[in-house]
XYZ file of C-alpha atoms in Angstrom:
428
model
C -1.390 -14.760 38.085
C 0.171 -11.390 37.211
C 2.164 -10.760 40.372
C 2.269 -13.135 43.304
C 0.057 -11.861 46.101
C -1.497 -9.063 43.984
C -5.189 -8.757 44.820
C -7.867 -8.099 42.234
C -8.643 -4.759 43.884
C -5.021 -3.643 43.713
C -4.790 -4.710 40.092
C -7.954 -2.731 39.284
C -6.470 0.345 40.956
C -3.281 0.036 38.897
C -5.191 -0.382 35.638
C -7.534 2.482 36.519
C -4.626 4.747 37.405
C -2.848 3.933 34.148
C -6.026 4.642 32.191
C -6.537 7.917 34.046
C -2.961 8.985 33.345
C -3.419 8.087 29.686
C -6.627 10.123 29.565
C -4.918 13.111 31.164
C -2.017 12.824 28.717
C -4.486 12.633 25.822
C -6.297 15.768 26.998
C -3.019 17.647 27.395
C -1.871 16.578 23.918
C -5.214 17.606 22.439
C -5.121 20.988 24.158
C -1.552 21.546 22.962
C -2.565 20.599 19.422
C -5.590 22.915 19.367
C -3.433 25.751 20.662
C -0.875 25.066 17.909
C -3.563 25.549 15.236
C -4.933 28.672 16.921
C -8.209 26.865 17.774
C -9.163 27.015 14.122
C -12.672 25.636 13.408
C -13.087 22.622 11.151
C -13.494 18.846 11.208
C -13.301 16.720 14.365
C -13.156 12.946 13.780
C -11.825 9.793 15.387
C -9.810 8.647 12.359
C -7.604 10.868 10.211
C -8.257 11.166 6.484
C -4.492 10.907 5.934
C -4.469 7.229 6.960
C -5.372 4.252 4.782
C -8.039 3.119 7.252
C -9.586 6.586 7.388
C -9.920 6.571 3.603
C -11.418 3.086 3.443
C -14.375 4.103 5.598
C -17.366 5.959 4.149
C -18.193 9.373 5.504
C -19.465 8.909 9.072
C -19.926 12.083 11.164
C -17.446 12.292 14.042
C -15.834 9.009 12.950
C -14.272 9.570 9.505
C -14.381 12.125 6.701
C -14.469 9.345 4.142
C -12.739 8.850 0.824
C -12.442 11.853 -1.525
C -14.166 14.123 0.988
C -12.483 17.217 -0.470
C -13.945 16.553 -3.907
C -17.394 15.613 -2.579
C -17.776 18.612 -0.282
C -15.735 21.092 -2.344
C -15.878 24.633 -0.888
C -18.926 24.033 1.334
C -16.987 23.364 4.599
C -15.111 26.644 4.143
C -18.243 28.614 3.278
C -20.043 27.266 6.353
C -17.280 28.588 8.609
C -16.676 31.824 6.718
C -12.956 31.092 6.291
C -10.749 29.713 3.531
C -8.573 27.917 6.088
C -10.048 25.210 8.313
C -8.625 22.486 10.526
C -9.059 18.722 10.691
C -8.304 17.145 14.066
C -8.392 13.375 14.600
C -8.102 11.557 17.923
C -6.946 8.004 17.163
C -4.425 6.657 17.935
C -3.298 10.090 19.120
C -4.371 13.690 18.454
C -3.262 14.755 14.976
C -4.006 18.038 13.247
C -4.074 19.125 9.611
C -4.895 22.456 8.034
C -6.932 22.614 4.807
C -6.352 25.760 2.780
C -8.467 27.146 -0.059
C -7.168 30.718 0.098
C -5.517 31.466 -3.260
C -2.786 33.762 -1.938
C -1.902 31.375 0.892
C -1.669 28.517 -1.610
C 0.706 30.560 -3.774
C 2.880 31.315 -0.734
C 3.068 27.599 0.087
C 3.936 26.591 -3.476
C 6.728 29.135 -3.807
C 8.255 28.421 -0.379
C 9.587 24.886 -0.781
C 11.988 25.272 2.124
C 9.312 26.422 4.558
C 6.728 23.900 3.354
C 8.429 20.591 2.464
C 6.546 17.428 1.569
C 5.623 15.105 4.463
C 7.598 12.255 2.905
C 5.881 9.573 4.990
C 2.707 10.219 2.982
C 4.621 9.845 -0.295
C 6.406 6.613 0.675
C 3.866 4.483 -1.200
C 5.133 6.011 -4.460
C 8.581 4.510 -3.812
C 7.305 0.988 -4.312
C 9.292 0.708 -7.573
C 12.211 2.908 -6.512
C 13.065 6.379 -5.269
C 11.839 9.130 -7.588
C 11.415 12.873 -7.933
C 7.808 12.902 -6.680
C 8.573 11.056 -3.435
C 11.702 13.041 -2.551
C 12.492 16.405 -1.029
C 15.441 18.663 -0.220
C 18.851 17.604 -1.550
C 17.447 14.275 -2.740
C 14.799 16.085 -4.804
C 17.468 18.324 -6.327
C 19.480 15.238 -7.226
C 16.542 13.722 -9.111
C 15.544 17.058 -10.612
C 18.945 17.652 -12.240
C 18.470 14.502 -14.295
C 14.710 14.262 -14.768
C 14.126 17.913 -15.710
C 16.586 17.640 -18.591
C 14.723 14.664 -20.031
C 11.429 16.580 -20.279
C 11.229 19.242 -22.965
C 9.044 20.694 -25.699
C 10.379 17.943 -27.945
C 8.868 15.357 -25.581
C 5.473 17.049 -25.834
C 5.675 16.890 -29.612
C 6.673 13.225 -29.406
C 3.637 12.463 -27.210
C 1.374 14.199 -29.738
C 2.826 12.242 -32.657
C 2.634 8.943 -30.761
C -0.987 9.601 -29.780
C -1.891 10.447 -33.377
C -0.345 7.212 -34.628
C -2.068 5.142 -31.938
C -5.489 6.645 -32.705
C -5.062 6.161 -36.460
C -4.182 2.523 -35.835
C -7.309 2.166 -33.666
C -9.466 3.530 -36.497
C -7.759 1.412 -39.157
C -7.710 -1.907 -37.281
C -10.160 -2.235 -34.386
C -12.894 0.105 -35.666
C -12.427 -0.313 -39.422
C -15.672 -0.721 -41.369
C -17.908 0.088 -38.380
C -20.610 2.743 -38.708
C -21.108 2.797 -34.949
C -18.807 1.906 -32.061
C -20.188 1.066 -28.608
C -17.864 1.443 -25.618
C -19.266 0.030 -22.370
C -16.788 1.857 -20.143
C -14.795 4.825 -21.412
C -11.849 4.073 -19.114
C -11.406 0.656 -20.758
C -10.573 2.559 -23.946
C -8.759 5.634 -22.609
C -6.556 3.607 -20.273
C -5.258 1.569 -23.194
C -4.658 4.737 -25.208
C -2.718 6.293 -22.326
C -0.584 3.222 -21.723
C 0.106 2.740 -25.432
C 1.333 6.347 -25.562
C 3.535 5.705 -22.523
C 4.924 2.611 -24.224
C 5.806 4.522 -27.403
C 6.811 7.962 -26.104
C 8.074 6.800 -22.713
C 9.904 3.575 -23.533
C 10.244 3.562 -27.314
C 8.159 0.375 -27.545
C 5.305 0.405 -30.047
C 2.300 -1.565 -28.791
C -0.253 -2.832 -31.277
C -4.007 -2.860 -30.725
C -3.951 -6.419 -32.028
C -3.063 -9.197 -29.624
C 0.628 -10.064 -29.649
C 1.107 -13.565 -28.238
C 4.889 -13.704 -28.744
C 6.513 -13.800 -25.307
C 10.279 -13.139 -25.382
C 12.648 -15.685 -23.809
C 13.028 -15.201 -20.064
C 9.552 -13.711 -19.667
C 6.114 -15.023 -18.795
C 4.149 -12.051 -20.173
C 4.416 -9.823 -23.226
C 5.431 -6.206 -22.641
C 1.896 -5.123 -23.554
C 0.276 -7.445 -21.004
C 2.794 -6.528 -18.318
C 2.163 -2.812 -18.859
C -1.640 -3.052 -18.957
C -2.091 -5.486 -16.080
C 0.423 -3.754 -13.814
C -1.493 -0.519 -14.227
C -4.807 -2.296 -13.574
C -3.606 -4.111 -10.426
C -1.308 -1.377 -9.183
C -3.362 -0.786 -6.027
C -2.463 -4.316 -4.888
C 1.239 -3.595 -5.310
C 0.852 -0.320 -3.412
C -1.211 -1.654 -0.493
C -0.087 -5.264 0.012
C 3.387 -5.866 1.512
C 5.805 -8.017 -0.468
C 5.721 -10.864 2.055
C 1.927 -11.164 1.680
C 1.860 -11.194 -2.131
C 1.754 -15.001 -2.236
C -1.385 -15.391 -0.122
C -3.955 -15.372 -2.955
C -4.015 -16.076 -6.678
C -4.826 -12.397 -7.383
C -1.877 -11.226 -5.298
C 0.482 -13.691 -6.977
C -0.701 -12.491 -10.389
C -0.097 -8.857 -9.407
C 3.399 -9.758 -8.199
C 4.165 -11.511 -11.486
C 2.907 -8.529 -13.506
C 5.006 -5.924 -11.694
C 8.075 -8.183 -11.641
C 7.737 -8.770 -15.384
C 7.456 -5.056 -16.135
C 10.423 -4.263 -13.907
C 12.387 -6.952 -15.744
C 11.482 -5.422 -19.106
C 12.567 -1.957 -17.976
C 15.817 -3.255 -16.493
C 16.579 -4.972 -19.814
C 15.832 -1.748 -21.713
C 18.177 0.213 -19.469
C 20.994 -2.326 -19.795
C 20.498 -2.566 -23.556
C 20.621 1.192 -24.099
C 23.615 1.664 -21.864
C 25.581 0.006 -24.642
C 24.659 2.725 -27.148
C 25.678 6.351 -27.517
C 22.561 8.142 -26.336
C 21.683 11.813 -26.795
C 19.176 13.923 -24.871
C 17.291 14.534 -28.110
C 16.698 10.803 -28.643
C 13.141 9.834 -29.452
C 11.732 8.363 -26.238
C 11.767 9.561 -22.648
C 13.743 6.605 -21.284
C 16.587 7.211 -23.749
C 16.540 10.938 -22.931
C 16.606 10.143 -19.218
C 19.563 7.793 -19.625
C 21.421 10.336 -21.755
C 20.878 13.074 -19.166
C 21.997 10.704 -16.410
C 25.207 9.857 -18.298
C 26.301 13.475 -18.594
C 29.912 13.808 -17.380
C 29.126 16.926 -15.354
C 26.486 15.019 -13.393
C 29.023 12.284 -12.672
C 31.459 14.841 -11.233
C 28.729 16.247 -8.974
C 27.811 12.707 -7.862
C 24.123 13.127 -8.687
C 23.938 10.177 -11.065
C 20.847 8.006 -10.568
C 21.203 4.249 -10.192
C 19.061 1.756 -12.118
C 16.508 1.468 -9.312
C 16.034 5.239 -9.239
C 15.761 5.399 -13.017
C 13.029 2.748 -12.911
C 11.345 4.597 -10.035
C 11.100 7.762 -12.105
C 9.868 5.853 -15.148
C 7.230 4.062 -13.071
C 5.755 7.417 -12.068
C 4.415 7.540 -15.636
C 2.611 4.242 -15.096
C 1.294 5.105 -11.646
C -0.046 8.380 -12.998
C -3.252 7.431 -14.834
C -4.575 10.998 -14.680
C -4.509 11.518 -18.452
C -6.571 8.402 -19.160
C -9.190 9.171 -16.534
C -9.351 12.884 -17.380
C -9.953 11.958 -21.025
C -12.732 9.571 -19.940
C -14.395 12.315 -17.892
C -14.135 14.709 -20.843
C -15.825 12.177 -23.136
C -18.587 11.610 -20.575
C -19.217 15.349 -20.197
C -19.382 15.808 -23.969
C -21.921 12.982 -24.145
C -24.009 14.645 -21.432
C -23.873 18.038 -23.165
C -24.321 17.397 -26.911
C -24.568 21.149 -27.620
C -21.018 21.605 -26.317
C -19.942 18.540 -28.283
C -21.294 20.174 -31.434
C -19.479 23.452 -30.673
C -16.244 21.506 -30.245
C -16.816 19.676 -33.523
C -17.540 22.894 -35.417
C -14.365 24.574 -34.167
C -12.282 21.568 -35.196
C -13.852 21.793 -38.668
C -12.980 25.498 -38.864
C -9.363 24.847 -37.882
C -9.074 21.794 -40.163
C -11.440 22.548 -43.076
C -9.619 20.162 -45.409
C -9.994 17.235 -42.991
C -6.246 16.772 -42.554
C -4.725 15.132 -39.494
C -4.028 17.812 -36.831
C -0.394 18.484 -35.942
C 1.294 19.644 -32.762
C 1.492 23.164 -34.204
C -2.326 23.292 -34.387
C -2.713 23.216 -30.595
C -2.959 27.031 -30.131
C -5.775 27.133 -32.697
C -7.737 24.328 -31.019
C -8.727 26.539 -28.087
C -12.136 24.939 -27.549
C -10.511 21.526 -27.182
C -8.230 22.934 -24.488
C -11.244 24.501 -22.770
C -13.052 21.148 -22.717
C -10.112 19.392 -21.079
C -9.597 22.233 -18.579
C -13.263 22.089 -17.599
C -13.072 18.320 -17.136
C -9.990 18.779 -14.955
C -11.750 21.487 -12.938
C -14.808 19.336 -12.276
C -12.947 16.040 -11.779
C -9.404 16.919 -10.657
C -7.012 13.965 -10.447
C -5.448 15.457 -7.305
C -7.772 17.126 -4.805
C -5.229 17.894 -2.084
C -1.482 18.409 -2.013
C -0.011 17.701 1.447
C 2.751 19.901 2.804
C 4.318 20.201 6.240
C 5.458 23.386 7.934
C 9.148 23.407 8.810
C 8.669 26.181 11.379
C 5.971 28.295 12.993
C 3.675 29.476 10.218
C 1.616 32.643 9.947
C -1.168 33.196 7.425
C -3.171 36.375 6.979
C -6.534 35.699 5.391
C -9.763 37.598 4.782
C -13.054 36.100 5.966
C -16.412 36.424 4.200
C -17.092 39.691 6.032
C -13.904 41.249 4.657
C -12.142 41.139 8.028
C -8.483 40.140 8.004
C -7.377 37.437 10.412
C -3.850 36.360 11.244
C -3.458 32.678 12.080
C -0.345 31.104 13.591
C 0.258 27.374 13.753
C 2.733 24.530 13.218
C 1.266 21.414 11.620
C 0.672 19.749 8.261
C -1.015 21.995 5.720
C -2.969 20.893 2.663
C -3.950 23.140 -0.185
C -6.897 22.126 -2.303
C -7.544 22.502 -6.024
C -11.198 21.542 -5.609
C -11.955 23.860 -2.733
C -10.406 27.210 -3.629
C -12.877 29.910 -4.507
C -11.121 30.673 -7.763
C -11.451 27.050 -8.905
C -15.088 26.715 -7.896
C -16.063 30.022 -9.457
C -14.237 29.438 -12.740
């Protein structure tokens, strides 16, 4: 019994009235939302593509856009509507609107107006799983991270990455592939991911990782640094999606928890160990450079010093970011599919290095075809297809449609600019 003496008919009237009021409220919210985006044409779905659930579903018309819809559809949705700005409105659990932008000038305006178009930090929260960092921050907090992190990245770091990569590849040739006339790789990512993580270990943390198995586990650990680094990267999606309290439910979850805890323990030990030394910003690896920049006396006076958790958070961004490994795998696949382009690449390398010497960092400007190959792979398979931004105030964009007519659009909502959908990217 819900209320003493309440008849079934009365209860039905109450429930019906509540549902009717909810429906009216929904319609009013939807109308207000559509007015706020200037009734811009675009997608209309039940679930938003900005939610985890919306991305788990395949593309189902009117229900969900599906995972990686921007990359799959590219510029087609814009071309169909004759505009380089379209909307995406979802209805569950409440009306939510997003604006997708492929107009080059509008994208430039968004990029250069950080104050007007800040990050929607709720969508970046997943990147804070190992600690606050520069990618998942905005405003004064972003400036605080930037003062330290920006000083640790320099041309010297790029040269260090080149040298570390060269050493890692030479070791691969001299140990794993030595004496083989032909090497078969079942999955390119299995190779490129190891290369990327080995480079991160050497250039990022100052820890050389051998291609040969290293079974020596240091005291206080259950995994080697190599295993912790590789397996954490492989099972990172579990760490990102499964809450800490649920990590003990399955053997796979418990393994993922052990891997990330082990790697965090290694990094904490590295930080504590290097705090006892006099570090300089021109030290060899990125972690040492980051610690040196963080220990600057001027930063201490301005109270922008990062704590250990934030230092680890910024270091973990390197591990989360597997874009280099996957972009390299795509480049290798494209070269295999187009052997004529592979031959052109090979011939240019021979012209630049006729004596067969090992290329150096200073050879990069001369290896223009190599750069073109990687740029084309990035264009066709971009690691990031959309960059979410929010509008801090009423926003106005002036765009030109396919007929050459200028249109002025005014709205306040989340905007997303797309590297896969802009005309300049598709036409390149």
